[in-house]
Amino acid sequence: MSTPVGALGTGQGGGVELTVQNIAQELQRRGNQLEVVAPFGSFLKGVRVKEIAGNTQIAVQTQSKDVPIMLPKNSTLANMWEYARQVQNQYDLIVNFAFDWLPFYLTPFFSTPITHFISMGSMTPALDEIMERSAKLHPDRIGVYTKSQAETFAFSEICEILSSAIDLSLYNFCAIPGDSIAWLGRIAPEKALEDAVAAANITKVPLKIYGKIQDQDYWQQIQQDFPHAPIEYMGFLNTEDLQKELGQARALLMTPRWIEAFGNVAIEALACGVPVIAYRRGGPSEIVRDGKTGFLVEPDSIPGLVTAIENIDSLSRIACRQQAEAKYSLTALGDRFESWFDKILNNS
Ligand code: HBI
């Protein structure tokens, strides 16, 4: 049951789109019969998709924390779950990827077990409450990316930590980098690009910036604050072009101001042999092996970033690729999800 905020394959669903795609394709490759229920216009290579029409759901991060739970007229989310109710007896398990109130509320009304993969940290009290109620009813049926994401909820102890993955065959190892470092992500305040630019300004190491400019004023302000920093904006690239560029980097800088639930860009860098310098905060702090495949830095410390940049060439790039292969391949992800599902089906 995909996210109702937008059609799969359009990027509107953010990070969870990649998770739905990877899990569906990997579980099917292993012989599981499945279909993905998603908003009209969704597409998933090699996987049966049941497209559901209606008005898509507002993205929760665009709303203030105390708004009431809302469904638009002819709600895609409601229509998705009406379909699930009708076909539930054809399936052993229903897996929800929507970060929305309705699926959690409906869980006890279904005869087929429903399990929930939560794709962000805590967002609103109303969602926290219904997720907690669901977690209390069925403690083994809440999955998350990371422990630090789970700890934003009161039920962190019962969460299954599933981490994430990428299709490693799309990423090539690069042994000898160029002289620049990279920053990758939505250009918006919670990603604190200004810290990476400040560190480049001090070290004079060229910084290449990749990603969508989500907040134009914020981007202009950074350029005004650091007129002489050695930075270059490279635009928003697709995976194939991105991994070619990213592989050339001496390091990836991750400077999140908020708790990243995971941080897919970290495993994309590792897959190319690029060590990661990240604030010790949220998902990236559970990915980077400090001193081995990158450095974890005191959060919001620019001197910490500078020291890490000055020492990054001492790390082994092949160790970065090896970590990606051991933990973040589609096979490793499939193993984690299948063992989670087995536990649920054996207990239900
Ligand atoms: N908002 N209402 C709502 N429902 C979702 O499933 C949702 C969202 N915002 C973001 C989101 N999902 C995903 O992009 C997360 O993986 C970030």
Tab-separated table of N, CA and C in Angstrom, residues 172-175 177 180-182 243-253 265-277 288 293-294 312 315-321 323:
chain	number	residue	atom	x	y	z
A	172	ASN	N	28.927	2.677	-9.733
A	172	ASN	CA	30.263	2.145	-10.026
A	172	ASN	C	31.296	2.666	-9.032
A	173	PHE	N	32.151	1.741	-8.574
A	173	PHE	CA	33.223	2.119	-7.653
A	173	PHE	C	34.252	2.984	-8.386
A	174	CYS	N	34.660	4.102	-7.726
A	174	CYS	CA	35.688	4.981	-8.328
A	174	CYS	C	36.871	5.046	-7.368
A	175	ALA	N	38.033	4.509	-7.779
A	175	ALA	CA	39.179	4.375	-6.864
A	175	ALA	C	39.911	5.710	-6.674
A	177	PRO	N	39.698	9.702	-6.844
A	177	PRO	CA	38.790	10.843	-6.970
A	177	PRO	C	39.477	12.065	-7.586
A	180	SER	N	37.604	17.612	-5.634
A	180	SER	CA	36.499	18.312	-4.963
A	180	SER	C	35.744	17.374	-4.010
A	181	ILE	N	34.924	17.996	-3.142
A	181	ILE	CA	34.026	17.225	-2.270
A	181	ILE	C	32.607	17.533	-2.745
A	182	ALA	N	31.632	16.731	-2.294
A	182	ALA	CA	30.273	16.877	-2.822
A	182	ALA	C	29.280	17.097	-1.697
A	243	GLN	N	25.707	9.257	-10.133
A	243	GLN	CA	26.732	8.369	-9.573
A	243	GLN	C	28.065	8.539	-10.294
A	244	LYS	N	28.016	8.962	-11.568
A	244	LYS	CA	29.282	9.220	-12.289
A	244	LYS	C	30.013	10.392	-11.635
A	245	GLU	N	29.241	11.436	-11.317
A	245	GLU	CA	29.833	12.645	-10.705
A	245	GLU	C	30.239	12.362	-9.255
A	246	LEU	N	29.307	11.735	-8.539
A	246	LEU	CA	29.531	11.520	-7.093
A	246	LEU	C	30.794	10.692	-6.866
A	247	GLY	N	31.028	9.708	-7.730
A	247	GLY	CA	32.199	8.829	-7.589
A	247	GLY	C	33.498	9.612	-7.629
A	248	GLN	N	33.508	10.766	-8.277
A	248	GLN	CA	34.731	11.580	-8.407
A	248	GLN	C	35.049	12.345	-7.116
A	249	ALA	N	34.095	12.358	-6.174
A	249	ALA	CA	34.266	13.203	-4.970
A	249	ALA	C	35.248	12.573	-3.982
A	250	ARG	N	36.015	13.427	-3.294
A	250	ARG	CA	36.922	12.924	-2.240
A	250	ARG	C	36.102	12.537	-1.011
A	251	ALA	N	34.941	13.215	-0.855
A	251	ALA	CA	34.036	12.904	0.269
A	251	ALA	C	32.658	13.471	-0.041
A	252	LEU	N	31.642	12.921	0.633
A	252	LEU	CA	30.303	13.519	0.613
A	252	LEU	C	30.130	14.196	1.971
A	253	LEU	N	29.651	15.437	1.975
A	253	LEU	CA	29.353	16.152	3.231
A	253	LEU	C	27.860	16.054	3.497
A	265	VAL	N	21.425	9.296	0.417
A	265	VAL	CA	22.604	9.802	-0.287
A	265	VAL	C	23.883	9.235	0.315
A	266	ALA	N	23.824	8.865	1.614
A	266	ALA	CA	25.030	8.316	2.256
A	266	ALA	C	25.390	6.963	1.642
A	267	ILE	N	24.362	6.121	1.382
A	267	ILE	CA	24.714	4.798	0.833
A	267	ILE	C	25.002	4.887	-0.660
A	268	GLU	N	24.465	5.912	-1.327
A	268	GLU	CA	24.850	6.134	-2.735
A	268	GLU	C	26.340	6.492	-2.818
A	269	ALA	N	26.792	7.324	-1.884
A	269	ALA	CA	28.215	7.702	-1.875
A	269	ALA	C	29.088	6.482	-1.566
A	270	LEU	N	28.734	5.748	-0.519
A	270	LEU	CA	29.539	4.559	-0.137
A	270	LEU	C	29.627	3.590	-1.311
A	271	ALA	N	28.522	3.433	-2.037
A	271	ALA	CA	28.499	2.493	-3.174
A	271	ALA	C	29.502	2.894	-4.252
A	272	CYS	N	29.816	4.192	-4.327
A	272	CYS	CA	30.792	4.679	-5.330
A	272	CYS	C	32.201	4.738	-4.746
A	273	GLY	N	32.348	4.318	-3.472
A	273	GLY	CA	33.663	4.355	-2.824
A	273	GLY	C	33.967	5.694	-2.175
A	274	VAL	N	32.926	6.520	-1.998
A	274	VAL	CA	33.132	7.873	-1.460
A	274	VAL	C	32.848	7.891	0.043
A	275	PRO	N	33.848	8.222	0.864
A	275	PRO	CA	33.612	8.280	2.315
A	275	PRO	C	32.674	9.442	2.650
A	276	VAL	N	31.958	9.295	3.782
A	276	VAL	CA	30.923	10.265	4.145
A	276	VAL	C	31.311	11.008	5.421
A	277	ILE	N	31.293	12.322	5.348
A	277	ILE	CA	31.483	13.166	6.542
A	277	ILE	C	30.101	13.667	6.937
A	288	VAL	N	27.439	5.671	8.771
A	288	VAL	CA	28.888	5.925	8.675
A	288	VAL	C	29.628	5.180	9.778
A	293	THR	N	34.663	4.358	7.192
A	293	THR	CA	34.014	4.717	5.907
A	293	THR	C	33.570	6.173	5.938
A	294	GLY	N	34.154	6.927	6.849
A	294	GLY	CA	33.842	8.358	6.929
A	294	GLY	C	34.134	8.871	8.320
A	312	ILE	N	40.273	13.276	5.344
A	312	ILE	CA	39.424	12.275	4.655
A	312	ILE	C	40.235	11.391	3.701
A	315	LEU	N	41.270	7.602	4.455
A	315	LEU	CA	40.341	6.457	4.552
A	315	LEU	C	40.364	5.622	3.268
A	316	SER	N	40.001	4.328	3.427
A	316	SER	CA	39.997	3.412	2.282
A	316	SER	C	38.684	3.502	1.504
A	317	ARG	N	38.776	3.801	0.226
A	317	ARG	CA	37.561	3.928	-0.588
A	317	ARG	C	36.929	2.555	-0.853
A	318	ILE	N	37.777	1.510	-0.925
A	318	ILE	CA	37.198	0.188	-1.200
A	318	ILE	C	36.381	-0.266	0.023
A	319	ALA	N	36.812	0.162	1.229
A	319	ALA	CA	36.057	-0.208	2.449
A	319	ALA	C	34.642	0.389	2.382
A	320	CYS	N	34.519	1.543	1.738
A	320	CYS	CA	33.198	2.179	1.592
A	320	CYS	C	32.306	1.319	0.699
A	321	ARG	N	32.857	0.884	-0.430
A	321	ARG	CA	32.083	0.048	-1.371
A	321	ARG	C	31.696	-1.264	-0.682
A	323	GLN	N	31.210	-1.843	2.471
A	323	GLN	CA	30.124	-1.681	3.451
A	323	GLN	C	28.775	-1.636	2.716
